[in-house]
Amino acid sequence: EPGPPPAPPAPAAGRRRVAGGLLVLGGCVPGLAAVLALVLCANGVERSAEERERPVAARAASYQAPRPQIVPRTAWLDARARHAQPPPRYDDRVKAVFVHHTDSPNGYDCADTPRVIRYLYAGQTGARDWDDIGYNFLVDRCGTVYEGRAGGVTRAVTGAHTQGFNHRTAGIAAIGTFTAGVPVPKAMTDAIAAVVAWKLGLSGTDPRARVRLTSSNSLSRYPSGESATMPAVAGHNAGFMTSCPGAALTARLPEIRDRAARLQGRG
């Protein structure tokens, strides 16, 4: 289950993005020397940048996994259930994934998943007064992946799933309750691994790695502004004081990391 919603950043609740520009001024050299100098300088800068970036880009591209099939929001959210909400917020990339369970019943029929997600959305936007469902993705017991929070599945949408650690992360919720002793369907863990492999592959992140994240809220396990090193694929309880995603699903995280790494083509 998600923690309390993240505290909005000042001064405009984090809902406006301001694009900055960089102005570069060059000195003037008279005549033909100026032209030659500019050409040589430009070529040198381009080659230098290419030499630095090519190996990184090549490595990132070689470890990208295919995008899994994702059911859009329109499958579970219609005009009658939709709440007015502000524009989505975005980060520059996703470098970690937090896994959750929804703490809801497990005995649903997979054909009824859209209704279950709509119920979760109503709870988070109603009783909790959130602006949208907190999770970026939800996965049912049959392994079907659903788009959660609005903003576009291909983008680094800032979620509201892990107090203090919503930036540069994605939240994936397993629909159900997976406390100790509860079976976790393989179709579900395989689907979570597929989403992990794809989203982390876009930033070249190894799902088995550990990454540094900075807390944005002191209600998390870490004071605001403090950096924490945690798994690139972590349970909700790594960042917030909770039992989520449940002991059974937590025990499957190593398997999810390994499968996601294989899907990225890593040894």
Short mmCIF file of C-alpha atoms in Angstrom, two decimals:
data_model
loop_
_atom_site.label_atom_id
_atom_site.label_comp_id
_atom_site.label_asym_id
_atom_site.label_seq_id
_atom_site.Cartn_x
_atom_site.Cartn_y
_atom_site.Cartn_z
CA GLU A 1 0.00 0.00 0.00
CA PRO A 2 1.40 3.48 -0.67
CA GLY A 3 2.58 5.77 2.08
CA PRO A 4 1.21 9.24 2.62
CA PRO A 5 1.35 11.45 -0.48
CA PRO A 6 4.60 13.33 -1.08
CA ALA A 7 4.92 16.85 0.23
CA PRO A 8 4.67 19.25 -2.72
CA PRO A 9 7.86 21.11 -3.48
CA ALA A 10 7.90 24.90 -2.97
CA PRO A 11 7.04 27.36 -4.24
CA ALA A 12 4.52 26.17 -6.83
CA ALA A 13 3.67 22.68 -5.58
CA GLY A 14 6.02 21.21 -8.15
CA ARG A 15 3.48 21.59 -10.91
CA ARG A 16 5.37 23.96 -13.20
CA ARG A 17 8.50 23.27 -15.09
CA VAL A 18 10.80 26.10 -16.08
CA ALA A 19 13.15 25.51 -18.96
CA GLY A 20 16.50 27.23 -18.72
CA GLY A 21 18.79 28.27 -21.54
CA LEU A 22 22.56 28.40 -21.90
CA LEU A 23 24.20 31.24 -23.84
CA VAL A 24 27.73 30.60 -25.09
CA LEU A 25 29.79 33.51 -26.41
CA GLY A 26 32.91 33.01 -28.48
CA GLY A 27 35.72 35.45 -29.18
CA CYS A 28 36.12 36.87 -32.68
CA VAL A 29 39.14 36.14 -34.87
CA PRO A 30 39.57 38.23 -38.02
CA GLY A 31 39.38 36.92 -41.58
CA LEU A 32 40.05 33.37 -42.76
CA ALA A 33 41.65 32.50 -39.45
CA ALA A 34 38.28 32.97 -37.79
CA VAL A 35 36.56 30.52 -40.16
CA LEU A 36 39.32 27.91 -39.77
CA ALA A 37 39.33 28.32 -36.03
CA LEU A 38 35.58 27.87 -35.80
CA VAL A 39 35.60 24.79 -38.03
CA LEU A 40 38.50 23.16 -36.20
CA CYS A 41 36.99 23.99 -32.83
CA ALA A 42 33.55 22.66 -33.80
CA ASN A 43 35.02 19.46 -35.23
CA GLY A 44 37.15 18.96 -32.16
CA VAL A 45 34.23 19.49 -29.80
CA GLU A 46 31.99 17.14 -31.79
CA ARG A 47 34.62 14.40 -31.91
CA SER A 48 35.37 14.82 -28.22
CA ALA A 49 31.69 14.62 -27.30
CA GLU A 50 31.14 11.62 -29.54
CA GLU A 51 34.15 9.81 -28.07
CA ARG A 52 32.86 10.40 -24.56
CA GLU A 53 29.21 9.57 -25.24
CA ARG A 54 29.44 6.70 -27.75
CA PRO A 55 30.56 4.01 -25.28
CA VAL A 56 27.91 5.05 -22.72
CA ALA A 57 25.15 5.17 -25.32
CA ALA A 58 26.22 1.85 -26.78
CA ARG A 59 26.22 0.19 -23.37
CA ALA A 60 22.81 1.62 -22.50
CA ALA A 61 21.34 0.58 -25.84
CA SER A 62 22.74 -2.94 -25.55
CA TYR A 63 20.95 -3.43 -22.22
CA GLN A 64 17.55 -2.10 -23.20
CA ALA A 65 14.67 -4.54 -22.92
CA PRO A 66 11.53 -4.49 -25.08
CA ARG A 67 8.51 -2.62 -23.82
CA PRO A 68 5.91 -5.04 -22.47
CA GLN A 69 2.27 -4.80 -23.44
CA ILE A 70 0.57 -2.24 -21.19
CA VAL A 71 -3.19 -1.72 -20.93
CA PRO A 72 -3.97 2.03 -21.02
CA ARG A 73 -5.79 4.02 -18.34
CA THR A 74 -8.86 4.25 -20.53
CA ALA A 75 -9.50 0.54 -19.84
CA TRP A 76 -10.23 1.25 -16.17
CA LEU A 77 -10.99 4.97 -15.89
CA ASP A 78 -13.99 6.58 -17.55
CA ALA A 79 -15.45 10.06 -17.43
CA ARG A 80 -17.82 9.18 -14.58
CA ALA A 81 -15.01 8.03 -12.27
CA ARG A 82 -12.30 10.51 -13.32
CA HIS A 83 -11.41 13.36 -10.98
CA ALA A 84 -10.09 16.73 -12.08
CA GLN A 85 -6.35 16.81 -11.61
CA PRO A 86 -3.31 19.01 -12.30
CA PRO A 87 -0.85 18.25 -15.12
CA PRO A 88 1.58 15.39 -14.53
CA ARG A 89 5.04 16.06 -13.16
CA TYR A 90 8.14 14.50 -14.71
CA ASP A 91 11.70 13.58 -13.81
CA ASP A 92 14.62 13.27 -16.21
CA ARG A 93 14.90 9.48 -15.90
CA VAL A 94 13.95 6.41 -13.88
CA LYS A 95 16.88 4.93 -11.99
CA ALA A 96 15.01 2.74 -9.47
CA VAL A 97 11.73 0.88 -9.11
CA PHE A 98 9.72 0.37 -5.92
CA VAL A 99 7.51 -2.71 -5.74
CA HIS A 100 4.25 -2.60 -3.78
CA HIS A 101 1.20 -4.68 -3.10
CA THR A 102 -2.22 -3.05 -3.02
CA ASP A 103 -3.32 -4.74 0.24
CA SER A 104 -6.58 -5.73 -1.46
CA PRO A 105 -8.27 -9.15 -1.90
CA ASN A 106 -6.48 -11.79 -3.98
CA GLY A 107 -9.49 -13.75 -5.23
CA TYR A 108 -10.51 -11.41 -8.06
CA ASP A 109 -11.16 -12.59 -11.59
CA CYS A 110 -8.59 -11.09 -13.96
CA ALA A 111 -11.36 -9.92 -16.26
CA ASP A 112 -12.50 -7.77 -13.35
CA THR A 113 -9.11 -6.08 -12.84
CA PRO A 114 -10.23 -2.73 -14.34
CA ARG A 115 -12.96 -2.50 -11.69
CA VAL A 116 -10.41 -3.33 -8.95
CA ILE A 117 -8.07 -0.56 -10.15
CA ARG A 118 -10.96 1.87 -10.36
CA TYR A 119 -11.76 1.02 -6.73
CA LEU A 120 -8.13 1.68 -5.73
CA TYR A 121 -8.18 4.98 -7.64
CA ALA A 122 -11.40 6.02 -5.88
CA GLY A 123 -9.87 5.30 -2.49
CA GLN A 124 -6.70 7.26 -3.15
CA THR A 125 -8.37 10.25 -4.81
CA GLY A 126 -11.37 10.20 -2.47
CA ALA A 127 -10.63 9.35 1.15
CA ARG A 128 -6.93 10.23 0.82
CA ASP A 129 -7.59 13.27 -1.40
CA TRP A 130 -4.73 12.52 -3.78
CA ASP A 131 -4.71 14.04 -7.27
CA ASP A 132 -4.38 10.63 -9.01
CA ILE A 133 -3.60 7.01 -8.31
CA GLY A 134 -0.11 6.84 -6.85
CA TYR A 135 1.37 3.87 -8.74
CA ASN A 136 2.86 4.21 -12.21
CA PHE A 137 1.93 0.62 -13.11
CA LEU A 138 -0.28 -2.13 -11.69
CA VAL A 139 0.04 -5.86 -12.40
CA ASP A 140 -2.70 -8.42 -11.81
CA ARG A 141 -2.33 -12.07 -10.88
CA CYS A 142 -2.59 -13.13 -14.53
CA GLY A 143 0.41 -10.98 -15.45
CA THR A 144 -1.46 -8.19 -17.22
CA VAL A 145 0.21 -4.78 -16.84
CA TYR A 146 -1.95 -1.67 -16.51
CA GLU A 147 -1.00 1.98 -16.82
CA GLY A 148 -1.57 3.71 -13.49
CA ARG A 149 -0.70 7.34 -12.91
CA ALA A 150 -1.34 9.70 -15.82
CA GLY A 151 1.47 11.20 -17.87
CA GLY A 152 2.48 8.55 -20.40
CA VAL A 153 4.08 5.16 -19.78
CA THR A 154 7.17 6.00 -21.83
CA ARG A 155 8.01 9.05 -19.72
CA ALA A 156 9.53 9.37 -16.24
CA VAL A 157 6.29 10.35 -14.50
CA THR A 158 6.72 11.43 -10.88
CA GLY A 159 4.49 9.12 -8.87
CA ALA A 160 3.08 9.17 -5.35
CA HIS A 161 3.98 5.68 -4.27
CA THR A 162 6.95 5.86 -1.87
CA GLN A 163 7.11 8.74 0.59
CA GLY A 164 10.35 10.66 0.07
CA PHE A 165 11.46 8.65 -2.96
CA ASN A 166 9.04 9.43 -5.78
CA HIS A 167 11.63 11.26 -7.86
CA ARG A 168 13.59 9.30 -10.48
CA THR A 169 11.68 6.16 -9.52
CA ALA A 170 8.68 4.20 -10.75
CA GLY A 171 6.13 2.42 -8.58
CA ILE A 172 4.79 -0.98 -9.63
CA ALA A 173 1.91 -2.40 -7.59
CA ALA A 174 1.03 -6.09 -7.46
CA ILE A 175 -2.75 -6.25 -7.11
CA GLY A 176 -3.46 -8.30 -4.00
CA THR A 177 -2.05 -8.95 -0.53
CA PHE A 178 1.21 -10.89 -0.32
CA THR A 179 2.01 -11.36 3.33
CA ALA A 180 4.01 -14.34 4.59
CA GLY A 181 2.84 -17.67 3.22
CA VAL A 182 0.67 -16.24 0.44
CA PRO A 183 1.54 -17.62 -3.02
CA VAL A 184 2.76 -15.03 -5.51
CA PRO A 185 1.76 -16.01 -9.07
CA LYS A 186 4.70 -16.51 -11.43
CA ALA A 187 2.81 -14.64 -14.17
CA MET A 188 2.75 -11.63 -11.85
CA THR A 189 6.46 -11.67 -10.97
CA ASP A 190 7.39 -12.25 -14.63
CA ALA A 191 5.32 -9.23 -15.66
CA ILE A 192 6.86 -7.06 -12.93
CA ALA A 193 10.32 -8.12 -14.12
CA ALA A 194 9.41 -7.18 -17.71
CA VAL A 195 8.36 -3.67 -16.68
CA VAL A 196 11.48 -3.30 -14.51
CA ALA A 197 13.78 -4.41 -17.34
CA TRP A 198 12.20 -1.98 -19.78
CA LYS A 199 12.01 1.10 -17.52
CA LEU A 200 15.49 0.69 -16.02
CA GLY A 201 16.96 -0.19 -19.40
CA LEU A 202 16.02 3.27 -20.67
CA SER A 203 18.51 4.74 -18.17
CA GLY A 204 21.05 1.92 -18.55
CA THR A 205 20.47 0.75 -14.97
CA ASP A 206 21.23 -2.84 -13.99
CA PRO A 207 18.23 -4.17 -12.01
CA ARG A 208 20.69 -5.98 -9.68
CA ALA A 209 22.62 -2.79 -8.88
CA ARG A 210 22.36 -0.44 -5.93
CA VAL A 211 21.64 3.22 -6.59
CA ARG A 212 21.77 6.45 -4.65
CA LEU A 213 18.53 8.32 -4.13
CA THR A 214 17.87 11.51 -2.18
CA SER A 215 14.98 11.71 0.24
CA SER A 216 12.56 14.56 -0.36
CA ASN A 217 10.52 14.09 2.82
CA SER A 218 11.45 13.38 6.42
CA LEU A 219 8.40 11.14 6.83
CA SER A 220 10.37 8.52 4.93
CA ARG A 221 13.08 6.35 6.51
CA TYR A 222 15.59 9.13 5.77
CA PRO A 223 15.55 12.85 6.62
CA SER A 224 14.79 15.20 3.78
CA GLY A 225 17.91 15.90 1.74
CA GLU A 226 19.76 12.79 2.91
CA SER A 227 21.12 10.39 0.30
CA ALA A 228 20.42 6.70 0.65
CA THR A 229 21.84 3.71 -1.20
CA MET A 230 19.28 1.02 -1.91
CA PRO A 231 18.54 -1.66 -4.51
CA ALA A 232 17.54 -0.48 -7.96
CA VAL A 233 14.55 -2.80 -7.50
CA ALA A 234 13.39 -2.26 -3.93
CA GLY A 235 10.36 -3.01 -1.85
CA HIS A 236 8.26 -0.11 -0.61
CA ASN A 237 9.60 -0.83 2.89
CA ALA A 238 13.14 0.11 1.81
CA GLY A 239 12.12 3.77 1.70
CA PHE A 240 9.14 3.98 4.05
CA MET A 241 8.13 2.44 7.38
CA THR A 242 5.69 -0.19 6.16
CA SER A 243 5.33 -3.93 5.69
CA CYS A 244 4.50 -3.39 2.00
CA PRO A 245 4.98 -5.24 -0.37
CA GLY A 246 4.47 -8.09 2.09
CA ALA A 247 6.91 -10.79 3.14
CA ALA A 248 5.97 -13.18 0.32
CA LEU A 249 6.52 -10.65 -2.46
CA THR A 250 9.63 -9.25 -0.77
CA ALA A 251 11.12 -12.74 -0.89
CA ARG A 252 10.61 -12.79 -4.65
CA LEU A 253 12.50 -9.54 -5.31
CA PRO A 254 15.88 -11.26 -5.94
CA GLU A 255 14.22 -13.43 -8.57
CA ILE A 256 12.59 -10.36 -10.16
CA ARG A 257 15.95 -8.56 -10.28
CA ASP A 258 17.70 -11.52 -11.90
CA ARG A 259 14.97 -12.06 -14.48
CA ALA A 260 14.91 -8.35 -15.35
CA ALA A 261 18.68 -8.37 -15.82
CA ARG A 262 18.40 -11.35 -18.18
CA LEU A 263 15.67 -9.56 -20.14
CA GLN A 264 18.12 -6.68 -20.56
CA GLY A 265 20.69 -9.13 -21.96
CA ARG A 266 23.01 -8.96 -18.99
CA GLY A 267 25.05 -12.01 -17.98
#
